[in-house]
Coordinates of C-alpha atoms in Angstrom, one line a residue:
M12 CA 0.0 0.0 0.0
H13 CA 2.9 2.3 0.8
W14 CA 4.4 1.8 -2.7
L15 CA 1.1 2.6 -4.4
Q16 CA 0.7 5.8 -2.3
Q17 CA 4.2 6.9 -3.2
R18 CA 3.7 6.1 -6.9
G19 CA 0.3 7.9 -6.9
H20 CA 1.8 10.9 -5.1
H21 CA 4.5 11.3 -7.8
S22 CA 2.1 10.7 -10.6
H23 CA -0.1 13.5 -9.3
K24 CA 2.7 16.0 -9.3
S25 CA 4.4 15.1 -12.6
P26 CA 1.9 17.1 -14.9
N27 CA 2.8 20.2 -13.0
K28 CA 6.5 19.5 -13.5
L29 CA 6.0 18.9 -17.2
Y30 CA 4.0 22.1 -17.5
K31 CA 6.8 24.1 -15.8
R32 CA 9.4 22.6 -18.1
R33 CA 7.5 23.0 -21.3
P34 CA 8.1 26.8 -21.7
H35 CA 11.8 26.3 -21.2
R36 CA 11.9 23.5 -23.8
I37 CA 9.9 25.6 -26.3
S38 CA 12.2 28.5 -25.8
L39 CA 15.3 26.3 -26.4
L40 CA 13.7 24.9 -29.6
L41 CA 12.8 28.4 -30.8
V42 CA 16.4 29.7 -30.2
A43 CA 17.9 26.6 -32.0
T44 CA 15.5 26.9 -34.9
V45 CA 16.1 30.6 -35.4
R46 CA 19.8 30.1 -35.2
T47 CA 19.6 27.3 -37.8
F48 CA 18.2 29.5 -40.4
T49 CA 20.1 32.7 -39.7
L50 CA 23.6 31.6 -38.7
D51 CA 26.3 32.5 -41.2
V52 CA 29.4 32.9 -39.2
G53 CA 31.7 33.4 -42.2
S54 CA 29.7 36.3 -43.8
G55 CA 31.9 38.8 -42.0
L56 CA 33.8 41.3 -44.2
H57 CA 32.6 39.8 -47.5
L58 CA 30.4 42.8 -48.2
G59 CA 32.8 45.4 -46.5
K60 CA 34.5 48.2 -48.5
W61 CA 38.0 47.0 -49.1
E62 CA 41.0 49.1 -50.2
N63 CA 41.6 48.5 -53.9
T64 CA 45.1 47.0 -54.2
T65 CA 45.1 44.6 -57.2
T66 CA 46.5 46.7 -59.9
I67 CA 48.2 43.9 -62.0
S68 CA 46.2 41.1 -63.5
L69 CA 47.6 37.8 -64.7
Q70 CA 46.3 36.5 -68.1
L71 CA 48.5 33.5 -68.9
R72 CA 49.5 33.2 -72.5
T73 CA 50.0 29.8 -74.1
Q74 CA 53.8 30.1 -74.0
Q75 CA 53.6 31.1 -70.3
R76 CA 51.4 28.1 -69.5
Q77 CA 53.9 25.8 -71.2
N78 CA 56.8 27.3 -69.4
L79 CA 55.3 27.2 -65.9
L80 CA 54.2 23.6 -66.4
A81 CA 57.7 22.7 -67.6
N82 CA 59.2 24.4 -64.6
F83 CA 56.9 22.5 -62.2
K84 CA 57.6 19.2 -63.9
A85 CA 61.3 19.8 -63.6
A86 CA 60.9 20.4 -59.9
I87 CA 59.0 17.1 -59.4
R88 CA 61.6 15.1 -61.2
I89 CA 64.3 16.1 -58.7
P90 CA 64.1 13.5 -55.8
T91 CA 64.6 15.8 -52.8
V92 CA 63.8 13.0 -50.4
S93 CA 64.2 13.4 -46.6
F94 CA 64.7 9.9 -45.1
T95 CA 65.6 10.9 -41.5
E96 CA 66.8 13.9 -39.6
T97 CA 70.4 13.0 -40.5
H98 CA 69.8 11.5 -44.0
V99 CA 68.5 13.8 -46.7
N100 CA 69.3 13.7 -50.4
T101 CA 71.9 16.6 -50.5
S102 CA 72.8 16.2 -54.2
A103 CA 69.1 16.5 -55.1
L104 CA 68.8 19.6 -52.9
Q105 CA 71.8 21.2 -54.7
E106 CA 70.3 20.3 -58.1
F107 CA 67.0 22.0 -56.9
D108 CA 68.9 25.1 -56.0
G109 CA 70.2 25.3 -59.6
L110 CA 66.8 24.8 -61.0
L111 CA 65.3 27.7 -59.0
R112 CA 68.1 30.0 -60.1
S113 CA 67.6 29.1 -63.8
V114 CA 63.8 29.2 -64.1
F115 CA 63.2 32.3 -61.9
P116 CA 65.9 34.8 -63.2
K117 CA 64.0 38.0 -62.0
V118 CA 63.6 36.7 -58.5
F119 CA 67.3 36.1 -58.2
S120 CA 68.4 39.3 -59.9
S121 CA 65.9 41.9 -58.8
S122 CA 67.2 44.7 -56.5
L123 CA 63.9 44.3 -54.5
V124 CA 64.8 40.8 -53.5
R125 CA 67.5 39.6 -51.1
H126 CA 68.2 35.9 -51.3
E127 CA 70.1 33.9 -48.7
V128 CA 70.8 30.2 -48.4
V129 CA 70.2 29.0 -44.8
G130 CA 71.3 25.7 -43.3
N131 CA 73.1 24.8 -46.5
Y132 CA 70.0 24.0 -48.5
S133 CA 67.0 26.1 -47.4
H134 CA 66.2 29.5 -48.9
L135 CA 65.2 32.9 -47.4
F136 CA 63.9 35.7 -49.7
T137 CA 63.3 39.2 -48.4
I138 CA 61.1 41.3 -50.7
A139 CA 61.4 45.0 -49.7
G140 CA 58.3 47.0 -49.4
T141 CA 58.0 50.8 -49.9
D142 CA 56.2 51.4 -46.5
A143 CA 58.5 50.5 -43.6
D144 CA 55.6 51.1 -41.1
L145 CA 53.6 48.2 -42.3
E146 CA 54.4 44.9 -40.5
P147 CA 55.7 42.2 -42.8
Y148 CA 54.3 38.8 -43.4
M149 CA 55.8 35.5 -44.6
L150 CA 55.0 32.7 -47.0
L151 CA 56.4 29.2 -46.3
A152 CA 56.8 26.0 -48.3
H153 CA 59.1 23.1 -48.3
I154 CA 61.3 21.6 -50.9
D155 CA 61.8 18.1 -49.4
V156 CA 59.4 15.1 -49.9
V157 CA 58.8 11.8 -48.3
P158 CA 60.2 8.6 -49.9
A159 CA 58.2 6.9 -52.7
N160 CA 58.4 3.5 -54.3
E161 CA 56.9 2.8 -57.7
A162 CA 56.4 -0.9 -56.6
D163 CA 53.7 0.3 -54.1
G164 CA 51.3 0.7 -57.1
W165 CA 51.9 4.0 -58.7
D166 CA 50.3 4.6 -62.1
A167 CA 53.5 6.5 -63.1
P168 CA 57.0 6.5 -61.6
P169 CA 56.9 8.8 -58.6
F170 CA 59.6 11.2 -59.8
S171 CA 58.6 11.2 -63.5
A172 CA 56.1 14.1 -63.4
Q173 CA 54.2 12.1 -66.0
E174 CA 51.0 13.7 -67.4
I175 CA 47.9 11.5 -67.3
N176 CA 44.4 12.8 -68.2
G177 CA 45.3 16.4 -67.2
F178 CA 47.1 15.5 -64.0
I179 CA 50.8 15.6 -63.1
Y180 CA 51.8 12.6 -61.1
G181 CA 54.7 12.6 -58.7
R182 CA 55.9 12.9 -55.2
G183 CA 55.7 16.6 -54.1
T184 CA 52.8 17.6 -56.4
I185 CA 50.6 18.3 -53.4
D186 CA 53.3 18.1 -50.6
N187 CA 54.7 20.7 -51.2
K188 CA 56.4 21.7 -54.4
Q189 CA 53.2 23.1 -55.8
S190 CA 53.6 25.9 -53.2
V191 CA 57.4 26.2 -53.6
M192 CA 57.1 26.7 -57.4
G193 CA 53.7 28.5 -57.2
I194 CA 55.0 31.2 -54.8
L195 CA 58.2 31.9 -56.8
Q196 CA 56.4 31.7 -60.2
A197 CA 53.9 34.3 -58.9
L198 CA 56.7 36.6 -57.7
E199 CA 58.6 36.2 -61.0
Y200 CA 55.5 37.3 -63.0
L201 CA 54.9 40.3 -60.7
L202 CA 58.5 41.4 -61.0
E203 CA 58.3 41.0 -64.8
K204 CA 55.4 43.4 -64.7
G205 CA 57.2 46.0 -62.6
Y206 CA 55.6 45.2 -59.3
T207 CA 56.9 46.9 -56.1
P208 CA 55.2 45.8 -52.9
R209 CA 54.0 48.3 -50.3
R210 CA 54.4 45.8 -47.5
T211 CA 57.7 43.9 -47.0
F212 CA 57.3 40.2 -47.1
Y213 CA 59.5 37.1 -46.7
I214 CA 59.5 33.7 -48.4
G215 CA 61.0 30.7 -46.6
L216 CA 61.6 27.4 -48.3
G217 CA 62.7 24.7 -45.9
H218 CA 64.7 21.7 -47.0
D219 CA 63.9 19.3 -44.1
E220 CA 60.3 19.8 -43.1
E221 CA 59.4 16.2 -43.5
V222 CA 61.9 15.4 -40.7
N223 CA 61.0 18.3 -38.3
G224 CA 62.7 21.2 -40.0
L225 CA 65.5 21.3 -37.4
H226 CA 68.1 22.6 -39.9
G227 CA 65.9 24.6 -42.3
A228 CA 63.0 26.3 -40.5
V229 CA 64.8 26.5 -37.2
N230 CA 67.8 28.3 -38.7
I231 CA 65.6 30.7 -40.8
V232 CA 63.8 31.7 -37.6
K233 CA 67.1 32.2 -35.8
L234 CA 68.3 34.5 -38.5
L235 CA 65.1 36.5 -38.6
K236 CA 65.1 36.8 -34.7
S237 CA 68.7 38.1 -34.8
R238 CA 67.4 40.9 -37.0
G239 CA 64.5 41.7 -34.7
V240 CA 61.9 40.7 -37.3
K241 CA 58.3 40.4 -36.1
L242 CA 55.7 39.0 -38.6
L243 CA 52.1 40.0 -38.9
Y244 CA 51.3 36.5 -39.9
V245 CA 52.8 33.4 -41.6
L246 CA 51.1 31.3 -44.3
D247 CA 52.3 27.7 -44.8
E248 CA 50.9 24.5 -46.2
G249 CA 48.3 22.5 -44.3
L250 CA 44.7 22.4 -45.3
A251 CA 43.1 22.7 -48.7
V252 CA 39.9 23.0 -50.8
L253 CA 37.7 20.0 -50.1
D254 CA 35.2 19.2 -52.8
G255 CA 32.8 16.3 -52.0
V256 CA 35.1 15.2 -49.1
I257 CA 32.9 16.5 -46.2
S258 CA 29.7 14.3 -46.2
G259 CA 26.5 16.3 -46.4
L260 CA 28.1 19.7 -47.3
D261 CA 26.6 21.6 -50.2
G262 CA 29.5 22.6 -52.4
P263 CA 33.3 22.7 -51.8
A264 CA 34.9 24.4 -48.8
A265 CA 38.3 25.9 -48.3
L266 CA 39.6 25.2 -44.8
I267 CA 42.3 27.5 -43.5
G268 CA 44.3 25.8 -40.7
I269 CA 44.4 28.0 -37.5
S270 CA 46.2 25.4 -35.3
E271 CA 47.9 22.0 -35.3
K272 CA 47.4 19.2 -32.9
G273 CA 50.3 18.5 -30.6
Q274 CA 52.3 15.3 -30.7
T275 CA 54.2 12.9 -28.6
T276 CA 55.8 9.5 -29.0
V277 CA 56.0 7.3 -26.0
K278 CA 58.2 4.2 -25.6
L279 CA 56.9 1.4 -23.5
S280 CA 59.2 -1.4 -22.4
V281 CA 59.2 -4.5 -20.3
S282 CA 62.2 -6.4 -18.9
T283 CA 61.9 -9.9 -17.4
S284 CA 64.1 -13.0 -17.0
P285 CA 64.7 -14.9 -20.2
G286 CA 63.8 -18.6 -20.5
H287 CA 63.2 -21.5 -22.7
S288 CA 59.9 -21.9 -24.6
S289 CA 59.5 -25.4 -23.1
M290 CA 59.0 -24.0 -19.7
P291 CA 57.2 -20.6 -20.2
P292 CA 56.4 -18.3 -17.3
R293 CA 52.8 -17.4 -16.6
E294 CA 53.4 -14.0 -18.2
S295 CA 56.1 -13.1 -20.7
S296 CA 57.6 -9.7 -21.5
I297 CA 55.6 -9.7 -24.7
G298 CA 52.4 -10.6 -22.9
I299 CA 52.8 -7.9 -20.3
L300 CA 53.5 -5.3 -22.9
A301 CA 50.7 -6.5 -25.2
S302 CA 48.3 -6.1 -22.3
A303 CA 49.5 -2.5 -21.7
V304 CA 49.1 -1.7 -25.4
R305 CA 45.6 -3.2 -25.4
R306 CA 44.6 -1.1 -22.4
L307 CA 45.6 2.0 -24.3
E308 CA 43.6 1.0 -27.4
E309 CA 40.6 0.0 -25.4
N310 CA 40.5 3.1 -23.4
P311 CA 40.9 6.0 -25.8
M312 CA 41.6 9.6 -24.7
P313 CA 38.5 11.5 -23.6
R314 CA 36.2 13.1 -26.1
L315 CA 37.0 16.9 -26.3
F316 CA 35.0 17.9 -29.3
G317 CA 33.7 21.4 -29.0
Y318 CA 36.5 22.6 -26.7
G319 CA 39.0 23.4 -29.6
P320 CA 38.9 25.1 -32.9
E321 CA 36.9 22.3 -34.5
R322 CA 33.7 23.8 -33.2
S323 CA 34.4 27.0 -35.2
T324 CA 34.9 24.9 -38.3
F325 CA 31.5 23.3 -38.1
E326 CA 29.8 26.6 -37.2
H327 CA 31.3 28.3 -40.3
L328 CA 30.1 25.5 -42.5
A329 CA 26.7 25.0 -40.8
H330 CA 24.7 27.0 -43.3
K331 CA 25.9 24.8 -46.2
F332 CA 24.5 21.6 -44.7
G333 CA 20.9 20.4 -45.4
L334 CA 18.6 19.5 -42.6
P335 CA 18.9 17.8 -40.0
L336 CA 22.7 18.3 -40.1
R337 CA 22.3 22.1 -40.4
F338 CA 20.2 22.2 -37.3
I339 CA 22.9 20.2 -35.4
M340 CA 25.9 22.2 -36.8
S341 CA 24.2 25.5 -36.0
N342 CA 23.6 24.6 -32.4
L343 CA 26.8 22.9 -31.2
W344 CA 26.2 24.7 -27.9
L345 CA 23.5 22.1 -27.5
F346 CA 24.6 19.1 -29.7
S347 CA 28.4 18.8 -29.3
P348 CA 28.1 15.6 -27.3
L349 CA 25.8 14.0 -29.9
L350 CA 28.0 15.0 -32.8
S351 CA 31.1 13.9 -30.9
R352 CA 29.7 10.4 -30.7
V353 CA 29.0 10.3 -34.4
L354 CA 32.4 11.6 -35.4
E355 CA 34.3 9.2 -33.3
R356 CA 33.0 6.2 -35.3
K357 CA 35.4 6.9 -38.3
P358 CA 39.2 7.2 -38.0
D359 CA 39.4 10.4 -40.2
T360 CA 36.7 12.2 -38.1
N361 CA 37.7 10.7 -34.8
A362 CA 40.9 12.8 -35.1
F363 CA 38.7 15.9 -34.5
V364 CA 37.2 14.5 -31.3
R365 CA 40.1 13.6 -29.2
T366 CA 43.8 12.9 -28.8
T367 CA 44.4 9.9 -31.0
T368 CA 46.4 6.8 -30.0
A369 CA 48.4 4.9 -32.6
V370 CA 50.6 2.0 -31.8
T371 CA 53.3 2.2 -34.5
M372 CA 56.1 -0.2 -33.5
F373 CA 56.3 -3.4 -31.5
N374 CA 59.7 -5.2 -31.1
S375 CA 60.7 -8.3 -29.3
G376 CA 62.2 -11.8 -29.6
V377 CA 65.3 -13.2 -31.3
K378 CA 64.5 -16.9 -31.7
I379 CA 61.4 -19.0 -31.8
N380 CA 62.2 -21.2 -28.8
I381 CA 63.5 -18.5 -26.5
I382 CA 61.2 -16.5 -24.1
P383 CA 62.6 -12.9 -24.7
S384 CA 63.7 -10.9 -21.7
Y385 CA 62.8 -7.6 -23.4
A386 CA 59.9 -6.2 -25.3
E387 CA 59.3 -2.6 -26.5
A388 CA 56.6 -0.7 -28.3
Y389 CA 56.2 2.9 -29.6
V390 CA 52.9 4.7 -29.4
N391 CA 52.2 8.0 -31.2
F392 CA 49.7 10.4 -29.8
R393 CA 48.3 13.5 -31.7
I394 CA 47.2 15.8 -29.0
H395 CA 43.8 17.6 -29.1
S396 CA 43.9 21.4 -28.7
A397 CA 42.1 21.3 -25.4
Q398 CA 44.7 18.9 -23.9
T399 CA 48.3 19.3 -22.9
L400 CA 51.3 17.0 -23.4
Q401 CA 51.6 16.6 -19.6
E402 CA 47.9 15.6 -19.3
V403 CA 48.4 12.9 -22.0
L404 CA 51.4 11.5 -20.3
E405 CA 49.6 11.3 -17.0
L406 CA 46.6 9.5 -18.7
V407 CA 49.0 7.0 -20.3
Q408 CA 50.5 6.2 -16.9
S409 CA 47.1 5.8 -15.2
T410 CA 45.6 3.7 -18.1
I411 CA 48.5 1.3 -18.2
S412 CA 48.8 1.2 -14.4
D413 CA 51.5 -1.5 -14.3
D414 CA 54.8 -0.9 -12.6
R415 CA 56.4 -3.5 -14.8
V416 CA 55.9 -1.4 -17.9
K417 CA 58.5 1.4 -18.2
I418 CA 57.1 4.5 -19.8
E419 CA 59.4 7.0 -21.5
M420 CA 58.7 10.0 -23.7
V421 CA 60.8 10.0 -26.8
N422 CA 59.7 13.4 -28.0
G423 CA 56.7 15.7 -27.8
F424 CA 55.2 19.2 -27.9
D425 CA 51.9 20.8 -26.9
P426 CA 49.2 21.7 -29.4
L427 CA 50.0 24.9 -31.3
P428 CA 48.3 28.2 -30.2
I429 CA 45.0 29.0 -32.0
S430 CA 45.6 31.8 -34.5
S431 CA 43.1 34.6 -34.7
H432 CA 40.3 34.2 -37.3
D433 CA 37.8 36.9 -36.5
E434 CA 36.9 39.9 -38.6
Q435 CA 39.9 41.9 -37.3
S436 CA 42.4 39.1 -38.1
F437 CA 44.5 40.6 -41.0
G438 CA 46.1 37.4 -42.2
F439 CA 43.0 35.2 -42.1
Q440 CA 40.8 37.8 -43.8
I441 CA 43.4 38.5 -46.6
I442 CA 43.7 34.7 -47.3
K443 CA 39.9 34.4 -47.3
K444 CA 39.5 37.4 -49.6
T445 CA 42.0 36.0 -52.0
V446 CA 40.3 32.6 -52.0
L447 CA 36.8 34.0 -52.6
G448 CA 38.1 36.4 -55.3
M449 CA 39.2 33.3 -57.3
F450 CA 36.6 30.8 -56.2
P451 CA 33.4 32.7 -55.2
Q452 CA 31.5 29.4 -54.9
L453 CA 33.6 28.3 -52.0
T454 CA 32.7 28.4 -48.3
V455 CA 35.7 29.4 -46.2
A456 CA 36.2 28.1 -42.7
P457 CA 38.9 27.8 -40.1
G458 CA 40.3 24.3 -39.5
I459 CA 42.6 22.2 -37.4
C460 CA 45.6 20.4 -38.9
V461 CA 45.8 16.8 -37.5
G462 CA 49.4 16.6 -38.8
N463 CA 52.3 18.9 -38.2
T464 CA 54.3 21.4 -40.3
D465 CA 57.6 23.2 -39.6
S466 CA 55.7 26.5 -39.2
R467 CA 55.5 25.7 -35.5
H468 CA 59.1 26.9 -35.3
Y469 CA 57.9 30.5 -36.1
R470 CA 55.9 30.9 -32.9
D471 CA 58.4 33.3 -31.4
I472 CA 58.2 35.8 -34.2
T473 CA 54.4 35.8 -35.0
Q474 CA 51.1 35.3 -33.2
D475 CA 49.3 34.1 -36.2
I476 CA 50.2 31.0 -38.3
Y477 CA 47.9 29.9 -41.0
R478 CA 48.1 26.6 -42.9
F479 CA 46.5 26.5 -46.4
A480 CA 47.2 26.1 -50.1
P481 CA 44.4 26.1 -52.7
S482 CA 45.0 22.5 -53.8
W483 CA 41.7 20.9 -54.6
F484 CA 40.9 17.5 -53.0
K485 CA 38.1 15.3 -54.2
P486 CA 37.0 12.0 -52.5
G487 CA 40.1 9.7 -52.4
D488 CA 42.6 12.5 -52.9
P489 CA 43.5 13.1 -49.2
Q490 CA 44.9 9.5 -49.2
R491 CA 47.3 10.5 -51.9
F492 CA 49.1 12.8 -49.4
H493 CA 52.2 10.8 -48.4
G494 CA 50.6 7.9 -50.3
V495 CA 50.4 6.3 -53.7
N496 CA 49.6 8.3 -56.9
E497 CA 50.2 11.8 -55.5
R498 CA 49.0 14.2 -58.2
I499 CA 47.7 17.6 -59.1
S500 CA 45.7 18.8 -62.1
I501 CA 47.4 21.2 -64.5
Q502 CA 44.5 23.6 -64.0
N503 CA 44.9 23.5 -60.2
Y504 CA 48.6 24.3 -60.4
E505 CA 47.9 27.3 -62.6
E506 CA 45.3 28.3 -60.0
I507 CA 47.9 28.1 -57.2
V508 CA 50.2 30.4 -59.1
Q509 CA 47.2 32.8 -59.6
F510 CA 46.4 32.6 -55.9
Y511 CA 49.9 33.7 -54.7
F512 CA 49.9 36.4 -57.5
Q513 CA 46.7 37.9 -56.0
L514 CA 47.7 37.3 -52.4
M515 CA 50.9 39.3 -52.6
Q516 CA 49.0 42.3 -54.0
N517 CA 46.0 41.9 -51.5
N518 CA 48.5 42.1 -48.6
D519 CA 49.4 45.6 -49.6
I520 CA 46.3 47.2 -48.0
M521 CA 47.0 49.2 -44.9
N522 CA 43.9 48.1 -42.9
L523 CA 40.9 45.8 -43.1
P524 CA 37.4 47.1 -43.5
P525 CA 35.6 48.0 -40.3
P526 CA 34.3 44.8 -38.5
H527 CA 30.6 43.9 -38.4
S528 CA 29.0 43.0 -35.1
S529 CA 28.0 39.4 -34.6
Q530 CA 24.3 38.6 -34.7
H531 CA 24.7 35.6 -32.4
E532 CA 26.0 35.3 -28.9
L533 CA 25.3 31.6 -28.2

């Protein structure tokens, strides 16, 4: 009887509770619905009154097209491979130096351009502007490439620059010789046309980016710091134009990287007494280590979606999704946990959700009938922007929770600071204006790089580092990056030259248009 009374008592009050909650739920739904159909985070300065700076246009003649393509192919054919930090193809780098000097004569002879070789094989160009009061900016790219083996299934030899159906195939076509050659080709054309910049800028071409940039980028930064140089912003490789890659998005999007995930590699090792396989112990060094690795894989790092720049990415793109995705993307203040659970199901989107855990090496044993005394494994973590290196190391320790497993950090660094990307962010808005000037159909959004570049070495001389080149990626193309059949279309390479040609001129404005106030506070 007591249970029935209690149940009846609560049933009697529940309609009142529902009635009290209903207005709150209705108001939430109303706010979310209004936001869904009005949110356009990226509209910003698009309609603002900009200073007119582009005075030189680039209409490529047939001969110019042939020449720039020949120059690019010649660059791809030189195997500037970085194998390790101490093993790079120095003869190829010397050959590449000769190529640059031969195909860009204006760049290397102009009185406006100061050229310096840094760290034996990297290049620093200083292009003097007429207004010393304007803070300079810098364009980065890297000459070196990762190894490539034709036997892996390439449709054309990886250093052949072979042309197939309008595409140039070869290692470096999208990482990152398209920017190396595109930047210098654009400058060459501008100098040919008598261009003198108002704003000083620098071009840095690293020779060892693929192996951390410790001799190229690091020494370029040291040189600039010794001269007291401070940069308004830096633009490096990183993200690109994604066409059909983001499921559900209406039209292509240009993602400008505003940060990079951090990274650490941890070495796990176990030492036990050796023995014969005929009398095995209850647990071997391999078994103990395998259990530790399994615990790391079964207990991923916490979901942190919405606490880093990835939230801004989806909000900028929200208005280009159809329902119901548009409703969710426009209201991440409400739906971040839901979207997080969806994104973590696939490896490529799980990278936006958390610090990722990748077991990359496992070594042990010398003979089939000997219980090994030693086993080791290496685990690579790409650290989410809302987490620190120290927090990751502490979580590794607590997850493994086995004193027999020795944990050592091989190397590591925190996530990079988030570069400004609002309406008052000069670099972001200039890059965006240049992109939309060429491709008005694009949606531009800030993004996060899950990999790393050597632009991180520039943190001491600038607050804003952006990572973008207008390479177009269609479904399947991102896998070509460091993979098989890396390629770029001839048209896209010409667009990259045009992009830098416009960007250098767009940077010559003194100030951005006045900012517009945001319509949304949620």
